[in-house]
XYZ file of N, CA and C in Angstrom:
630
model
N 2.464 6.787 28.204
C 3.486 7.569 28.741
C 4.321 6.601 29.372
N 6.005 6.393 28.616
C 7.144 5.460 29.034
C 8.041 6.188 29.354
N 8.811 5.704 30.481
C 10.051 6.302 30.518
C 10.221 8.131 30.235
N 9.249 8.641 30.818
C 8.577 10.120 31.440
C 8.691 10.618 29.850
N 8.305 9.687 28.777
C 8.693 10.682 27.163
C 6.773 9.890 26.676
N 6.434 10.583 25.412
C 5.654 10.114 25.051
C 5.290 10.947 23.936
N 4.805 9.434 22.387
C 4.651 10.812 21.074
C 3.831 10.689 20.878
N 2.956 11.436 22.004
C 1.708 11.066 21.810
C 1.358 13.057 21.760
N 1.149 14.162 21.233
C 1.275 15.544 21.468
C 0.482 16.036 22.304
N 0.711 16.133 23.362
C -0.334 16.071 24.306
C -0.089 17.698 24.573
N 0.242 18.543 24.210
C 0.351 20.519 24.560
C -0.564 20.438 23.189
N -1.160 19.727 22.044
C -1.741 20.128 21.109
C -3.385 19.533 21.863
N -4.740 19.759 21.205
C -5.782 19.924 21.050
C -6.229 18.473 20.693
N -7.059 17.780 21.036
C -7.532 15.982 20.183
C -7.832 17.127 18.871
N -8.778 17.949 18.482
C -8.907 18.332 17.375
C -7.977 18.491 16.494
N -7.029 18.412 16.966
C -5.284 19.109 15.845
C -4.282 18.102 16.130
N -4.873 16.284 16.658
C -4.467 15.456 16.211
C -4.150 14.604 15.151
N -3.203 14.131 14.635
C -3.792 12.970 13.002
C -3.808 12.275 13.673
N -3.778 11.222 12.438
C -3.936 9.687 12.847
C -3.112 9.210 13.643
N -1.261 9.494 13.381
C -0.613 9.308 14.014
C -0.858 9.348 15.553
N -1.307 10.102 16.320
C -1.240 10.761 17.394
C -2.602 9.854 17.804
N -3.388 9.376 16.796
C -4.614 8.716 17.747
C -3.726 7.327 18.298
N -3.434 6.617 17.387
C -2.748 5.386 16.982
C -1.831 5.388 18.223
N -0.995 6.397 18.629
C 0.175 6.849 19.565
C -1.292 6.482 21.036
N -2.498 7.326 21.364
C -2.582 7.693 22.118
C -3.295 6.256 22.475
N -3.996 5.679 21.301
C -4.654 4.539 22.272
C -4.391 2.924 21.767
N -3.912 2.292 20.962
C -3.305 0.880 21.038
C -2.382 0.628 20.734
N -1.048 1.818 20.850
C 0.341 1.394 20.915
C 0.300 2.172 22.291
N -0.140 2.720 23.067
C -0.113 3.890 24.872
C -0.167 2.627 26.226
N 0.840 3.117 26.356
C 1.086 1.869 28.011
C 0.338 2.640 28.557
N -0.885 3.530 28.719
C -1.678 3.932 29.372
C -3.224 2.832 29.573
N -2.793 2.748 28.189
C -4.097 1.416 27.921
C -3.636 -0.398 28.105
N -2.212 -0.092 28.553
C -1.928 -1.768 28.160
C -2.628 -2.777 29.495
N -2.766 -3.748 29.308
C -3.781 -4.947 29.908
C -2.815 -5.885 30.398
N -3.198 -6.764 30.910
C -2.196 -8.140 32.042
C -2.483 -8.889 30.569
N -1.320 -9.264 30.124
C -1.424 -10.457 29.097
C -1.423 -12.162 30.098
N -1.690 -13.378 29.416
C -1.901 -14.615 30.158
C -0.895 -14.975 30.807
N 0.152 -14.268 31.054
C 1.615 -14.308 32.667
C 1.629 -13.383 33.219
N 0.591 -12.321 33.174
C 0.298 -11.430 34.012
C 1.535 -9.934 33.547
N 1.832 -10.359 32.378
C 2.485 -8.764 31.601
C 1.758 -7.859 31.124
N 1.609 -6.830 31.499
C 1.172 -5.167 31.162
C 1.559 -5.287 29.772
N 0.695 -5.239 28.187
C 1.163 -5.072 27.314
C 0.486 -3.858 26.465
N 0.236 -3.096 25.519
C -0.166 -2.471 24.921
C -1.246 -3.240 24.162
N -2.376 -2.588 23.778
C -3.597 -3.134 22.522
C -3.250 -3.665 22.084
N -2.350 -2.853 21.082
C -1.773 -3.648 19.815
C -0.831 -4.707 19.772
N 0.141 -5.018 21.216
C 0.876 -6.362 20.858
C -0.201 -7.116 21.344
N -1.373 -7.111 22.372
C -2.268 -8.433 22.114
C -3.349 -8.287 20.984
N -3.720 -7.223 20.243
C -4.742 -8.036 19.638
C -4.332 -7.437 18.257
N -3.159 -6.842 17.645
C -3.369 -6.718 16.583
C -1.897 -7.901 16.258
N -0.976 -7.311 16.818
C 0.043 -8.165 16.114
C 0.262 -10.225 15.974
N -0.897 -10.149 17.258
C -0.988 -11.665 17.038
C -1.596 -12.325 15.234
N -2.101 -11.057 14.493
C -2.745 -11.416 13.845
C -1.736 -11.687 12.821
N -0.566 -10.887 12.575
C 0.054 -10.985 11.746
C -0.386 -11.060 9.997
N -1.069 -9.835 9.701
C -1.366 -9.823 8.462
C -0.047 -9.534 7.500
N -0.568 -9.739 6.489
C 0.519 -9.636 4.947
C 0.284 -8.592 4.837
N 1.342 -7.543 4.252
C 1.367 -5.894 4.217
C 0.013 -6.021 2.760
N -0.610 -5.202 2.984
C -1.678 -4.268 2.127
C -2.931 -4.917 2.110
N -3.230 -6.238 3.816
C -4.351 -6.947 3.939
C -4.946 -6.161 4.857
N -6.589 -6.454 5.136
C -7.074 -5.693 6.660
C -7.311 -6.897 7.096
N -7.831 -6.402 8.279
C -8.805 -7.944 9.771
C -10.186 -8.101 8.662
N -10.407 -9.091 8.635
C -11.515 -9.882 8.363
C -13.056 -8.774 8.795
N -12.407 -9.469 10.661
C -14.014 -8.421 10.431
C -13.004 -7.513 11.942
N -13.557 -6.720 12.325
C -13.016 -5.434 14.022
C -13.827 -5.680 14.918
N -14.792 -7.094 14.772
C -15.724 -7.599 16.374
C -14.896 -8.201 16.919
N -14.417 -8.047 18.378
C -13.910 -9.744 18.629
C -14.533 -11.037 18.668
N -14.422 -12.054 18.354
C -15.165 -13.784 18.507
C -15.297 -13.716 20.263
N -14.509 -13.330 20.595
C -15.023 -13.707 22.022
C -15.645 -12.333 23.046
N -16.351 -11.803 21.954
C -16.993 -10.568 22.786
C -16.099 -9.126 23.760
N -14.976 -9.478 23.399
C -13.604 -8.383 24.335
C -14.098 -7.171 23.460
N -15.051 -5.783 24.665
C -14.685 -4.870 24.413
C -13.668 -4.125 23.711
N -11.954 -4.998 24.596
C -10.831 -4.199 24.477
C -10.458 -4.107 22.842
N -10.501 -5.685 22.906
C -9.923 -6.127 21.328
C -10.823 -5.628 20.385
N -12.178 -5.564 20.194
C -13.128 -4.793 19.070
C -12.333 -3.592 19.310
N -12.458 -2.600 19.922
C -11.746 -1.449 19.324
C -10.630 -1.409 19.037
N -9.488 -2.076 19.174
C -7.938 -2.255 19.817
C -8.412 -2.894 17.600
N -9.278 -3.651 17.290
C -9.481 -3.689 16.444
C -9.565 -2.824 14.986
N -10.707 -1.988 15.070
C -11.472 -1.080 14.767
C -10.680 0.219 14.345
N -9.179 0.199 15.652
C -8.597 1.442 15.269
C -6.766 0.711 14.495
N -7.210 -0.437 14.968
C -5.968 -1.296 14.004
C -6.242 -0.667 11.736
N -7.806 -1.566 11.894
C -8.300 -1.241 11.017
C -8.067 0.144 10.239
N -8.592 0.787 10.925
C -8.741 2.388 10.330
C -7.386 2.897 10.467
N -5.742 2.385 11.019
C -4.267 2.346 10.356
C -4.020 1.858 9.171
N -4.834 0.724 9.180
C -4.899 0.103 7.677
C -4.852 0.890 6.528
N -5.826 1.267 6.513
C -6.812 2.152 5.771
C -5.776 3.349 5.357
N -6.153 3.902 6.217
C -5.133 5.293 6.210
C -3.359 5.097 5.275
N -2.982 3.851 6.072
C -1.748 3.839 5.684
C -1.665 3.297 3.931
N -2.741 2.433 3.041
C -3.165 2.074 2.325
C -3.364 2.946 0.868
N -4.082 4.250 1.306
C -4.142 5.518 1.471
C -3.068 6.247 0.791
N -2.354 6.479 1.809
C -1.000 7.537 1.653
C 0.090 6.939 0.994
N 0.103 5.452 1.185
C 1.358 5.156 0.983
C 0.829 4.247 -0.953
N 0.089 4.833 -1.465
C -0.460 4.359 -2.589
C 0.143 5.075 -3.838
N 0.788 4.060 -4.453
C 1.779 5.174 -5.983
C 0.796 5.747 -7.132
N -0.347 5.411 -6.802
C -1.753 5.888 -7.540
C -2.210 7.229 -7.453
N -2.591 8.373 -7.752
C -3.502 8.783 -7.409
C -4.910 8.698 -7.899
N -5.341 7.309 -8.185
C -6.699 6.283 -8.784
C -7.324 5.641 -7.839
N -7.792 5.239 -7.778
C -8.548 3.979 -6.936
C -9.973 4.158 -7.854
N -9.368 2.437 -7.956
C -11.290 1.978 -8.804
C -12.373 1.682 -7.849
N -13.339 1.641 -8.310
C -14.959 1.476 -7.845
C -14.508 0.109 -6.824
N -14.297 -1.008 -6.926
C -14.433 -2.270 -6.457
C -13.407 -2.025 -4.703
N -12.574 -1.206 -4.908
C -11.714 -0.762 -4.023
C -12.382 -0.012 -3.276
N -12.954 1.458 -4.269
C -13.267 2.409 -3.240
C -14.275 1.733 -2.281
N -15.407 0.580 -2.657
C -16.765 0.378 -2.289
C -16.133 -0.482 -0.662
N -14.916 -1.164 -1.176
C -14.433 -2.228 0.223
C -13.586 -1.198 0.680
N -13.127 -0.191 1.007
C -12.452 0.997 1.818
C -13.516 1.134 2.715
N -14.598 1.540 1.908
C -15.606 2.307 2.365
C -16.657 1.450 3.420
N -16.424 -0.019 3.429
C -17.183 -0.605 3.711
C -15.924 -1.182 4.824
N -15.054 -1.005 4.719
C -14.553 -1.225 5.735
C -14.510 -0.194 7.506
N -14.100 0.951 6.501
C -14.413 2.403 7.161
C -15.357 2.399 8.096
N -16.887 1.970 7.617
C -17.914 1.743 8.014
C -18.416 0.735 8.874
N -17.363 -0.324 9.019
C -17.712 -1.287 10.251
C -16.760 -1.366 11.757
N -15.601 -0.061 11.127
C -14.230 0.627 11.834
C -15.214 1.309 12.888
N -16.241 2.259 12.089
C -16.700 3.284 13.038
C -17.484 2.361 13.798
N -18.687 1.680 13.504
C -19.929 0.794 14.432
C -19.258 0.174 15.325
N -18.083 -0.392 15.261
C -17.527 -0.703 16.385
C -17.119 -0.192 17.562
N -16.494 1.045 16.712
C -15.817 2.285 18.143
C -17.334 3.113 18.833
N -18.213 2.762 17.763
C -19.344 3.629 18.313
C -20.040 5.215 17.783
N -19.233 5.384 16.844
C -19.400 6.735 16.164
C -20.416 6.860 14.480
N -20.328 7.187 14.674
C -21.408 7.613 13.351
C -21.172 7.346 12.598
N -21.611 6.718 11.252
C -21.202 6.663 10.025
C -21.696 7.906 9.248
N -22.619 8.810 9.389
C -22.244 9.382 8.441
C -22.060 10.092 7.288
N -20.869 10.435 7.747
C -19.789 11.246 7.113
C -19.431 10.242 5.840
N -18.913 8.892 6.335
C -19.282 7.715 5.483
C -19.855 7.612 4.314
N -21.161 7.685 4.584
C -22.274 7.053 4.205
C -22.157 8.364 2.508
N -22.412 9.175 3.049
C -21.840 10.508 2.410
C -20.848 10.250 1.935
N -19.855 10.156 1.489
C -18.931 9.893 1.007
C -19.095 8.485 0.240
N -19.712 7.214 0.340
C -19.821 6.493 -0.384
C -20.805 6.569 -1.203
N -22.014 8.176 -0.640
C -22.831 8.059 -2.220
C -22.523 8.463 -2.863
N -21.302 9.554 -3.187
C -20.763 9.987 -4.753
C -20.634 9.491 -5.431
N -20.459 9.517 -7.286
C -20.200 8.911 -8.441
C -18.618 9.575 -8.646
N -18.377 9.097 -9.932
C -17.190 9.384 -10.029
C -17.375 10.474 -10.766
N -18.626 11.172 -11.010
C -18.023 12.192 -11.561
C -17.429 13.410 -10.327
N -17.729 13.025 -9.698
C -17.699 13.955 -8.432
C -15.852 13.624 -7.548
N -15.568 12.918 -8.662
C -14.207 12.913 -8.493
C -13.438 13.098 -10.270
N -13.917 14.144 -10.233
C -12.550 14.521 -11.607
C -11.261 14.063 -12.153
N -11.161 12.824 -12.198
C -9.655 12.302 -11.663
C -9.403 13.030 -13.662
N -10.290 12.703 -14.374
C -10.000 12.538 -15.910
C -9.687 14.528 -16.046
N -10.285 15.903 -15.070
C -9.877 17.115 -15.196
C -8.260 17.370 -14.622
N -8.105 16.268 -13.993
C -6.997 16.222 -12.582
C -6.056 16.154 -13.695
N -6.346 15.429 -14.971
C -5.183 14.300 -15.737
C -5.008 15.777 -16.268
N -6.070 16.121 -17.290
C -5.533 17.518 -18.217
C -4.576 18.473 -17.399
N -5.078 19.277 -15.810
C -4.646 19.644 -15.598
C -2.492 19.367 -15.220
N -2.781 18.289 -14.964
C -1.410 17.759 -14.937
C -0.984 17.646 -16.196
N -1.249 17.400 -17.129
C -0.744 17.745 -18.465
C -0.368 18.685 -18.975
N -1.366 20.031 -18.979
C -0.925 21.221 -19.455
C 0.127 21.511 -18.384
N 0.591 21.520 -17.001
C 0.975 21.557 -16.017
C 2.625 21.018 -17.118
N 2.486 19.663 -17.040
C 3.799 19.380 -17.946
C 4.656 19.980 -19.386
N 3.173 20.738 -20.053
C 4.305 21.140 -21.024
C 4.091 22.336 -21.390
N 3.287 23.243 -19.889
C 4.078 24.115 -19.832
C 5.681 24.585 -19.339
N 5.895 23.375 -18.885
C 7.022 22.913 -17.823
C 8.312 23.216 -19.433
N 7.962 21.698 -20.387
C 8.639 21.757 -21.176
C 8.922 22.512 -21.743
N 8.002 23.358 -21.950
C 8.088 25.337 -23.394
C 9.418 25.942 -22.656
N 8.918 26.011 -21.219
C 9.612 26.798 -20.808
C 11.180 26.394 -19.738
N 11.326 25.192 -20.109
C 12.862 23.932 -20.294
C 13.328 24.865 -21.752
N 12.559 24.612 -22.721
C 13.110 24.739 -23.738
C 13.321 25.988 -24.188
N 12.546 26.973 -23.714
C 13.255 28.240 -23.699
C 14.410 28.489 -22.983
N 14.771 28.408 -22.101
C 15.812 28.400 -20.763
C 17.139 27.551 -21.763
N 16.591 26.875 -22.794
C 17.689 26.054 -23.713
C 18.527 26.842 -24.342
N 17.319 27.203 -25.288
C 17.566 28.560 -26.267
C 18.099 29.462 -25.746
N 18.083 30.263 -24.406
C 18.645 31.349 -24.424
C 19.909 31.113 -23.380
N 19.976 29.682 -22.591
C 21.437 29.613 -22.261
C 22.703 29.288 -23.717
N 21.965 29.085 -25.100
C 23.267 28.859 -26.316
C 23.097 29.548 -26.102
N 22.127 30.552 -27.068
C 22.499 32.499 -27.348
C 23.944 32.669 -26.557
N 23.557 32.698 -25.534
C 24.692 33.037 -24.047
C 25.708 32.334 -24.330
N 25.812 31.305 -25.074
C 26.979 30.674 -25.228
C 27.558 31.583 -26.111
N 27.289 31.475 -27.260
C 27.176 32.058 -28.840
C 27.837 33.180 -28.406
N 27.183 34.387 -27.673
C 27.890 35.754 -27.207
C 29.116 36.071 -26.204
N 29.280 34.843 -25.379
C 29.976 34.316 -24.639
C 31.113 34.357 -25.540
N 31.361 33.661 -26.685
C 33.012 32.886 -27.256
C 33.145 34.802 -28.351
N 31.844 35.020 -28.957
C 31.907 36.228 -29.690
C 32.229 37.730 -28.664
N 32.295 37.776 -27.545
C 32.551 38.282 -26.207
C 34.069 38.704 -26.836
N 34.624 37.329 -26.694
C 36.259 37.186 -26.300
C 36.671 37.269 -27.794
N 36.108 36.925 -28.617
C 37.063 37.186 -30.476
C 37.080 38.135 -29.968
N 35.646 39.546 -29.955
C 36.186 40.723 -30.294
C 37.574 41.321 -29.604
N 37.072 41.003 -28.197
C 37.883 41.405 -26.714
C 39.344 40.951 -27.737
N 39.678 40.018 -28.143
C 41.019 39.651 -28.622
C 41.413 40.251 -29.669
N 40.031 41.342 -30.895
C 41.155 42.158 -31.879
C 40.849 43.338 -31.545
N 40.115 43.751 -30.541
C 40.579 45.182 -30.231
C 41.385 45.491 -29.145
N 41.707 44.083 -28.185
C 42.312 45.228 -26.981
C 43.859 45.737 -28.003
N 44.031 45.448 -28.600
C 46.087 46.241 -29.154
C 45.089 47.664 -29.005
N 43.926 48.034 -29.716
C 43.780 49.055 -30.128
C 42.975 50.607 -29.391
N 42.159 49.696 -28.182
C 40.896 49.524 -28.046
C 41.346 50.454 -26.360
N 40.673 51.595 -25.591
C 40.868 51.111 -24.480
C 40.428 50.437 -23.447
N 40.941 50.421 -21.921
C 39.941 49.629 -21.368
C 38.266 49.815 -20.572
N 37.742 51.034 -21.425
C 36.777 52.165 -21.531
C 36.303 51.264 -22.146
N 36.757 51.920 -23.840
C 35.746 50.839 -24.553
C 35.288 49.232 -24.663
N 36.606 48.831 -24.087
C 35.685 48.072 -23.450
C 35.102 47.278 -22.842
N 35.145 48.283 -21.652
C 34.114 47.532 -20.458
C 32.133 48.242 -21.646
N 32.700 49.142 -22.152
C 31.392 49.626 -23.103
C 30.447 48.810 -23.509
N 31.533 48.167 -23.976
C 31.520 46.620 -25.419
C 30.532 46.094 -24.794
N 31.119 45.444 -23.362
C 31.017 44.260 -22.803
C 29.357 44.956 -22.199
N 28.678 45.925 -22.353
C 27.874 46.318 -21.415
C 26.672 46.743 -21.864
N 26.895 47.080 -23.349
C 26.061 47.034 -24.740
C 25.818 45.215 -24.876
N 26.903 44.206 -24.819
C 25.847 42.901 -25.268
C 25.404 42.320 -23.647
N 25.754 42.390 -23.035
C 24.974 42.458 -21.952
C 23.370 42.876 -21.780
N 23.064 44.453 -22.674
C 21.932 45.204 -22.878
C 21.498 43.545 -23.560
N 22.168 43.601 -24.404
C 21.148 42.537 -25.387
C 20.606 41.271 -25.071
N 20.623 40.584 -24.004
C 20.554 39.166 -23.225
C 19.331 39.899 -22.231
N 18.715 40.987 -22.460
C 17.891 41.320 -21.588
C 16.556 40.826 -22.257
N 15.815 39.649 -21.759
C 14.748 38.984 -22.549
C 13.555 39.397 -21.837
N 12.703 40.200 -22.949
C 11.246 40.525 -22.139
C 10.476 39.656 -22.491
N 10.361 38.908 -21.472
C 8.992 37.983 -21.024
C 7.580 38.515 -20.772
N 5.660 38.077 -21.117
C 5.592 38.731 -20.808
C 4.698 38.646 -18.868
N 4.824 39.928 -18.548
C 4.580 39.612 -17.505
C 5.850 40.293 -16.568
N 6.743 40.086 -16.892
C 8.409 39.509 -16.338
C 9.617 39.844 -17.226
N 10.857 39.881 -17.231
C 11.505 41.036 -17.176
C 12.659 39.595 -16.666
N 13.355 39.038 -17.492
C 14.315 37.899 -17.404
C 16.278 38.280 -17.571
N 16.890 38.930 -17.085
C 18.325 39.360 -17.065
C 19.303 38.300 -17.451
N 20.140 37.917 -17.940
C 20.587 36.754 -18.294
C 22.098 37.117 -18.316
N 22.319 37.324 -17.387
C 24.077 38.303 -17.322
C 25.383 36.970 -18.038
N 26.240 37.710 -17.920
C 26.967 37.320 -18.997
C 28.372 36.530 -17.492
């Protein structure tokens, strides 16, 4: 906590924290700050993450401290998970190739081991095959949704064209009958035209008003 404020959702249970909360509560928290070579207290991220200056999209080559520093190992492992999370969440593709998948699994396992966390869940995910991730089925579903959307848009465009034609027709008819018809007759004519615009769709009635 700094200046009486914190980005950590302390009002929530640990079980409800997301990745961002975890990072804020550990490598970016002043609570775990340690003195640097000049005696100034800095966060674990400042001490052990920033000096690496990793290029965007890359990962730590190892999450184990070269000097056996436990705090550094923990910081690197947690930051590795942060980098993994960013790569997955910020990806522009919904697919991932096998080599990249295997690399991510290894990074996650290394980080978990360094933190003393069991890797059983990761091993289970790593043991899945491509058939367990039916990307082709997902692609077909997306294509089906696109086709249905296009068909509906085309239907609406057709209805819109019909409405425009009816509006022109209404104006023309009104112009011809205004001299001889009463206001009640004109109102009745407009209502009948509106009734014609009721389009019956399966399971739904769409009223398109003038």
